[in-house]
CSV table of C-alpha atoms in Angstrom, one decimal:
chain,number,residue,atom,x,y,z
A,1,UNK,CA,26.7,17.9,-36.2
A,2,UNK,CA,23.0,18.9,-37.2
A,3,UNK,CA,21.7,21.9,-35.4
A,4,UNK,CA,18.0,22.0,-35.1
A,5,UNK,CA,15.9,23.7,-32.5
A,6,UNK,CA,13.0,22.4,-31.4
A,7,UNK,CA,9.9,24.8,-29.6
A,8,UNK,CA,7.7,23.0,-27.2
A,9,UNK,CA,4.1,25.4,-26.0
A,10,UNK,CA,3.6,24.8,-22.6
A,11,UNK,CA,0.2,22.0,-21.7
A,12,UNK,CA,-3.2,23.9,-21.4
A,13,UNK,CA,-3.5,26.5,-18.6
A,14,UNK,CA,-6.0,28.1,-17.2
A,15,UNK,CA,-8.2,29.0,-19.6
A,16,UNK,CA,-10.8,30.2,-17.1
A,17,UNK,CA,-8.1,32.7,-15.7
A,18,UNK,CA,-8.6,37.1,-16.1
A,19,UNK,CA,-5.6,37.2,-15.0
A,20,UNK,CA,-1.4,36.8,-15.3
A,21,UNK,CA,-1.1,34.6,-11.8
A,22,UNK,CA,-4.5,33.4,-12.4
A,23,UNK,CA,-3.6,32.2,-16.0
A,24,UNK,CA,-0.2,31.1,-14.9
A,25,UNK,CA,-0.5,27.2,-13.5
A,26,UNK,CA,-1.2,23.7,-15.7
A,27,UNK,CA,-4.6,22.0,-16.2
A,28,UNK,CA,-5.0,18.6,-15.6
A,29,UNK,CA,-5.3,18.3,-19.3
A,30,UNK,CA,-2.4,20.5,-20.1
A,31,UNK,CA,-0.4,17.6,-17.2
A,32,UNK,CA,-2.1,15.4,-19.1
A,33,UNK,CA,-0.2,16.6,-22.4
A,34,UNK,CA,3.3,17.0,-20.9
A,35,UNK,CA,3.7,13.4,-19.6
A,36,UNK,CA,2.5,12.3,-23.4
A,37,UNK,CA,4.3,14.1,-25.4
A,38,UNK,CA,7.5,12.9,-22.9
A,39,UNK,CA,6.6,9.7,-23.4
A,40,UNK,CA,6.6,10.4,-27.3
A,41,UNK,CA,9.9,11.8,-27.4
A,42,UNK,CA,11.3,9.2,-25.0
A,43,UNK,CA,9.8,6.4,-27.2
A,44,UNK,CA,11.2,7.7,-30.1
A,45,UNK,CA,14.6,8.2,-29.1
A,46,UNK,CA,14.8,12.3,-29.2
A,47,UNK,CA,18.3,13.1,-27.5
A,48,UNK,CA,19.1,16.5,-26.5
A,49,UNK,CA,22.5,19.1,-26.2
A,50,UNK,CA,20.6,21.6,-24.0
A,51,UNK,CA,17.2,22.3,-22.8
A,52,UNK,CA,16.2,25.8,-21.4
A,53,UNK,CA,12.6,26.8,-20.5
A,54,UNK,CA,10.7,29.9,-19.5
A,55,UNK,CA,10.6,31.0,-15.7
A,56,UNK,CA,7.0,31.0,-15.6
A,57,UNK,CA,5.1,28.2,-13.6
A,58,UNK,CA,3.6,26.4,-17.2
A,59,UNK,CA,6.6,26.2,-18.3
A,60,UNK,CA,8.6,25.2,-15.1
A,61,UNK,CA,5.3,22.1,-14.7
A,62,UNK,CA,5.5,21.5,-18.8
A,63,UNK,CA,9.4,20.9,-18.1
A,64,UNK,CA,8.4,18.4,-15.0
A,65,UNK,CA,5.8,16.7,-16.9
A,66,UNK,CA,7.8,15.5,-20.2
A,67,UNK,CA,10.4,13.9,-17.7
A,68,UNK,CA,13.0,13.8,-20.1
A,69,UNK,CA,16.8,13.0,-18.6
A,70,UNK,CA,18.0,16.6,-18.9
A,71,UNK,CA,18.6,19.2,-16.4
A,72,UNK,CA,16.7,22.4,-17.5
A,73,UNK,CA,17.9,25.8,-18.2
A,74,UNK,CA,15.7,28.2,-17.0
A,75,UNK,CA,15.6,31.3,-19.2
A,76,UNK,CA,13.0,34.3,-18.3
A,77,UNK,CA,13.7,35.5,-22.5
A,78,UNK,CA,11.6,32.8,-23.3
A,79,UNK,CA,8.4,34.0,-21.2
A,80,UNK,CA,5.4,35.0,-23.0
A,81,UNK,CA,3.9,38.3,-23.5
A,82,UNK,CA,1.8,39.4,-20.7
A,83,UNK,CA,-1.4,39.3,-22.6
A,84,UNK,CA,-3.8,40.6,-19.6
A,85,UNK,CA,-2.1,43.7,-19.0
A,86,UNK,CA,-2.0,44.3,-22.7
A,87,UNK,CA,-5.4,43.6,-22.8
A,88,UNK,CA,-5.9,45.9,-20.0
A,89,UNK,CA,-4.4,48.2,-21.1
A,90,UNK,CA,-5.9,48.4,-24.8
A,91,UNK,CA,-9.3,48.2,-23.1
A,92,UNK,CA,-8.7,51.8,-21.2
A,93,UNK,CA,-7.2,53.1,-24.2
A,94,UNK,CA,-10.4,52.3,-26.4
A,95,UNK,CA,-12.7,50.3,-25.0
A,96,UNK,CA,-12.3,47.0,-27.0
A,97,UNK,CA,-14.4,44.6,-24.2
A,98,UNK,CA,-12.0,42.0,-23.1
A,99,UNK,CA,-12.6,38.3,-24.8
A,100,UNK,CA,-14.8,35.9,-23.2
A,101,UNK,CA,-14.7,32.8,-25.5
A,102,UNK,CA,-12.5,31.6,-28.5
A,103,UNK,CA,-14.4,33.3,-31.1
A,104,UNK,CA,-13.8,36.8,-28.7
A,105,UNK,CA,-10.2,35.9,-28.7
A,106,UNK,CA,-9.3,35.3,-32.0
A,107,UNK,CA,-11.3,38.9,-33.6
A,108,UNK,CA,-9.0,40.6,-30.2
A,109,UNK,CA,-5.5,39.3,-30.2
A,110,UNK,CA,-4.9,41.3,-34.8
A,111,UNK,CA,-6.3,44.6,-32.9
A,112,UNK,CA,-4.5,43.9,-29.7
A,113,UNK,CA,-1.3,43.2,-31.9
A,114,UNK,CA,-1.0,45.9,-33.9
A,115,UNK,CA,-2.0,48.5,-30.9
A,116,UNK,CA,1.0,47.0,-29.2
A,117,UNK,CA,3.1,46.8,-32.2
A,118,UNK,CA,2.1,50.6,-32.8
A,119,UNK,CA,4.2,51.7,-29.6
A,120,UNK,CA,1.0,53.0,-27.8
A,121,UNK,CA,0.8,50.3,-24.9
A,122,UNK,CA,4.7,50.3,-24.1
A,123,UNK,CA,3.4,51.9,-21.0
A,124,UNK,CA,2.5,48.6,-19.1
A,125,UNK,CA,4.0,46.7,-21.7
A,126,UNK,CA,7.9,45.9,-23.0
A,127,UNK,CA,7.6,46.9,-26.7
A,128,UNK,CA,6.5,44.5,-29.2
A,129,UNK,CA,10.2,45.3,-31.3
A,130,UNK,CA,12.1,44.2,-27.7
A,131,UNK,CA,9.6,41.0,-27.3
A,132,UNK,CA,10.4,40.6,-30.9
A,133,UNK,CA,14.3,41.3,-30.5
A,134,UNK,CA,14.1,39.2,-26.8
A,135,UNK,CA,13.9,35.4,-28.3
A,136,UNK,CA,15.6,36.7,-31.2
A,137,UNK,CA,18.9,36.5,-29.6
A,138,UNK,CA,18.3,33.9,-27.8
A,139,UNK,CA,17.4,31.8,-31.6
A,140,UNK,CA,20.3,33.1,-32.2
A,141,UNK,CA,22.5,31.8,-29.3
A,142,UNK,CA,21.4,28.4,-29.8
A,143,UNK,CA,22.4,28.5,-33.5
A,144,UNK,CA,26.3,29.7,-32.5
A,145,UNK,CA,26.2,26.9,-29.5
A,146,UNK,CA,24.8,23.8,-32.7
A,147,UNK,CA,23.5,20.5,-31.8
A,148,UNK,CA,19.7,20.0,-31.1
A,149,UNK,CA,17.7,22.1,-28.5
A,150,UNK,CA,14.5,21.7,-26.8
A,151,UNK,CA,12.5,25.2,-26.1
A,152,UNK,CA,9.8,24.8,-23.4
A,153,UNK,CA,8.1,28.5,-24.3
A,154,UNK,CA,4.5,29.9,-25.0
A,155,UNK,CA,2.7,30.4,-27.8
A,156,UNK,CA,3.1,33.8,-28.5
A,157,UNK,CA,6.9,33.6,-28.6
A,158,UNK,CA,6.2,31.0,-31.0
A,159,UNK,CA,4.5,32.6,-32.7
A,160,UNK,CA,6.6,35.8,-32.7
A,161,UNK,CA,9.6,33.7,-34.0
A,162,UNK,CA,7.9,32.4,-36.8
A,163,UNK,CA,6.6,36.4,-37.9
A,164,UNK,CA,10.1,37.2,-37.6
A,165,UNK,CA,11.4,34.5,-39.9
A,166,UNK,CA,8.8,34.9,-42.1
A,167,UNK,CA,8.8,38.7,-42.0
A,168,UNK,CA,4.9,39.3,-41.0
A,169,UNK,CA,3.9,41.9,-39.2
A,170,UNK,CA,1.4,42.0,-36.2
A,171,UNK,CA,-1.8,40.6,-37.9
A,172,UNK,CA,0.1,37.6,-39.4
A,173,UNK,CA,2.1,37.1,-36.0
A,174,UNK,CA,-1.7,36.8,-34.6
A,175,UNK,CA,-2.8,34.6,-37.1
A,176,UNK,CA,0.0,32.3,-37.0
A,177,UNK,CA,0.2,32.8,-32.6
A,178,UNK,CA,-4.1,31.8,-32.8
A,179,UNK,CA,-3.7,28.4,-34.0
A,180,UNK,CA,-0.5,26.5,-31.9
A,181,UNK,CA,-1.8,24.0,-30.0
A,182,UNK,CA,-1.0,23.3,-26.1
A,183,UNK,CA,2.0,21.3,-26.3
A,184,UNK,CA,2.5,21.5,-30.3
A,185,UNK,CA,6.5,21.6,-31.4
A,186,UNK,CA,7.4,23.6,-34.0
A,187,UNK,CA,10.5,22.8,-36.0
A,188,UNK,CA,13.9,25.3,-37.0
A,189,UNK,CA,16.8,23.6,-39.3
A,190,UNK,CA,20.0,25.4,-39.5
A,191,UNK,CA,21.8,24.1,-43.0
A,192,UNK,CA,23.8,25.8,-45.0
A,193,UNK,CA,24.7,28.9,-43.0
A,194,UNK,CA,21.0,29.2,-42.9
A,195,UNK,CA,17.9,28.7,-40.7
A,196,UNK,CA,15.3,26.9,-42.3
A,197,UNK,CA,11.5,26.5,-40.4
A,198,UNK,CA,10.9,22.7,-40.7
A,199,UNK,CA,7.7,22.1,-38.8
A,200,UNK,CA,4.8,24.0,-37.5
A,201,UNK,CA,2.0,22.4,-34.6
A,202,UNK,CA,3.3,19.0,-34.8
A,203,UNK,CA,0.8,16.9,-32.7
A,204,UNK,CA,1.6,13.4,-32.9
A,205,UNK,CA,1.7,12.4,-29.4
A,206,UNK,CA,-2.4,13.5,-29.5
A,207,UNK,CA,-3.6,11.7,-32.7
A,208,UNK,CA,-6.2,9.5,-32.3
A,209,UNK,CA,-9.7,9.1,-31.0
A,210,UNK,CA,-8.6,8.7,-27.3
A,211,UNK,CA,-7.0,11.7,-26.9
A,212,UNK,CA,-8.8,14.5,-29.4
A,213,UNK,CA,-10.2,15.9,-26.2
A,214,UNK,CA,-6.4,17.0,-25.8
A,215,UNK,CA,-6.2,19.2,-28.5
A,216,UNK,CA,-6.5,22.1,-27.0
A,217,UNK,CA,-5.7,25.3,-27.8
A,218,UNK,CA,-6.7,27.8,-25.8
């Protein structure tokens, strides 16, 4: 039996938010991205042995938008880091401004993850290592179960999974995470007892000029 794990980032959330709760809902574009991805998966005959999503609202809304004919298991271990909590504590400690643009965000995240990795932000958030281990445990369980697993999660979880797979540090983790598109697919295959990364940041459901507006990162 083929063993494959496909990670999907949720559709675009509330990009103008300044806190976790305000961010945690899909935008109109995010709902459309999920609908298109569901159409793509059904149209290409993709079948799964299990579908898992995080407990965050944006994960659950993405799962609903996919409209796949499977029961969805909710697992909070695939939830995202609390970015705003980390960023606010980092600001308090270092006076580093909270980013207000995509360009500022791209500069901010490597610095933030380096501080998180050092342990200096652990008072307000689960540690970097515990966050990494949490999803590593999920991946190990899915490999053990075998078959095809679809996991609806977030960019930070996906980025961390890839960074761990490639033995990258916090800066590498940031550079993997930042380009991840909303509603993108990332694939891992298990062959000969080894887990192999076979796909990154695929958005075939957004191909074509008419959908270029929906290729979003934030």
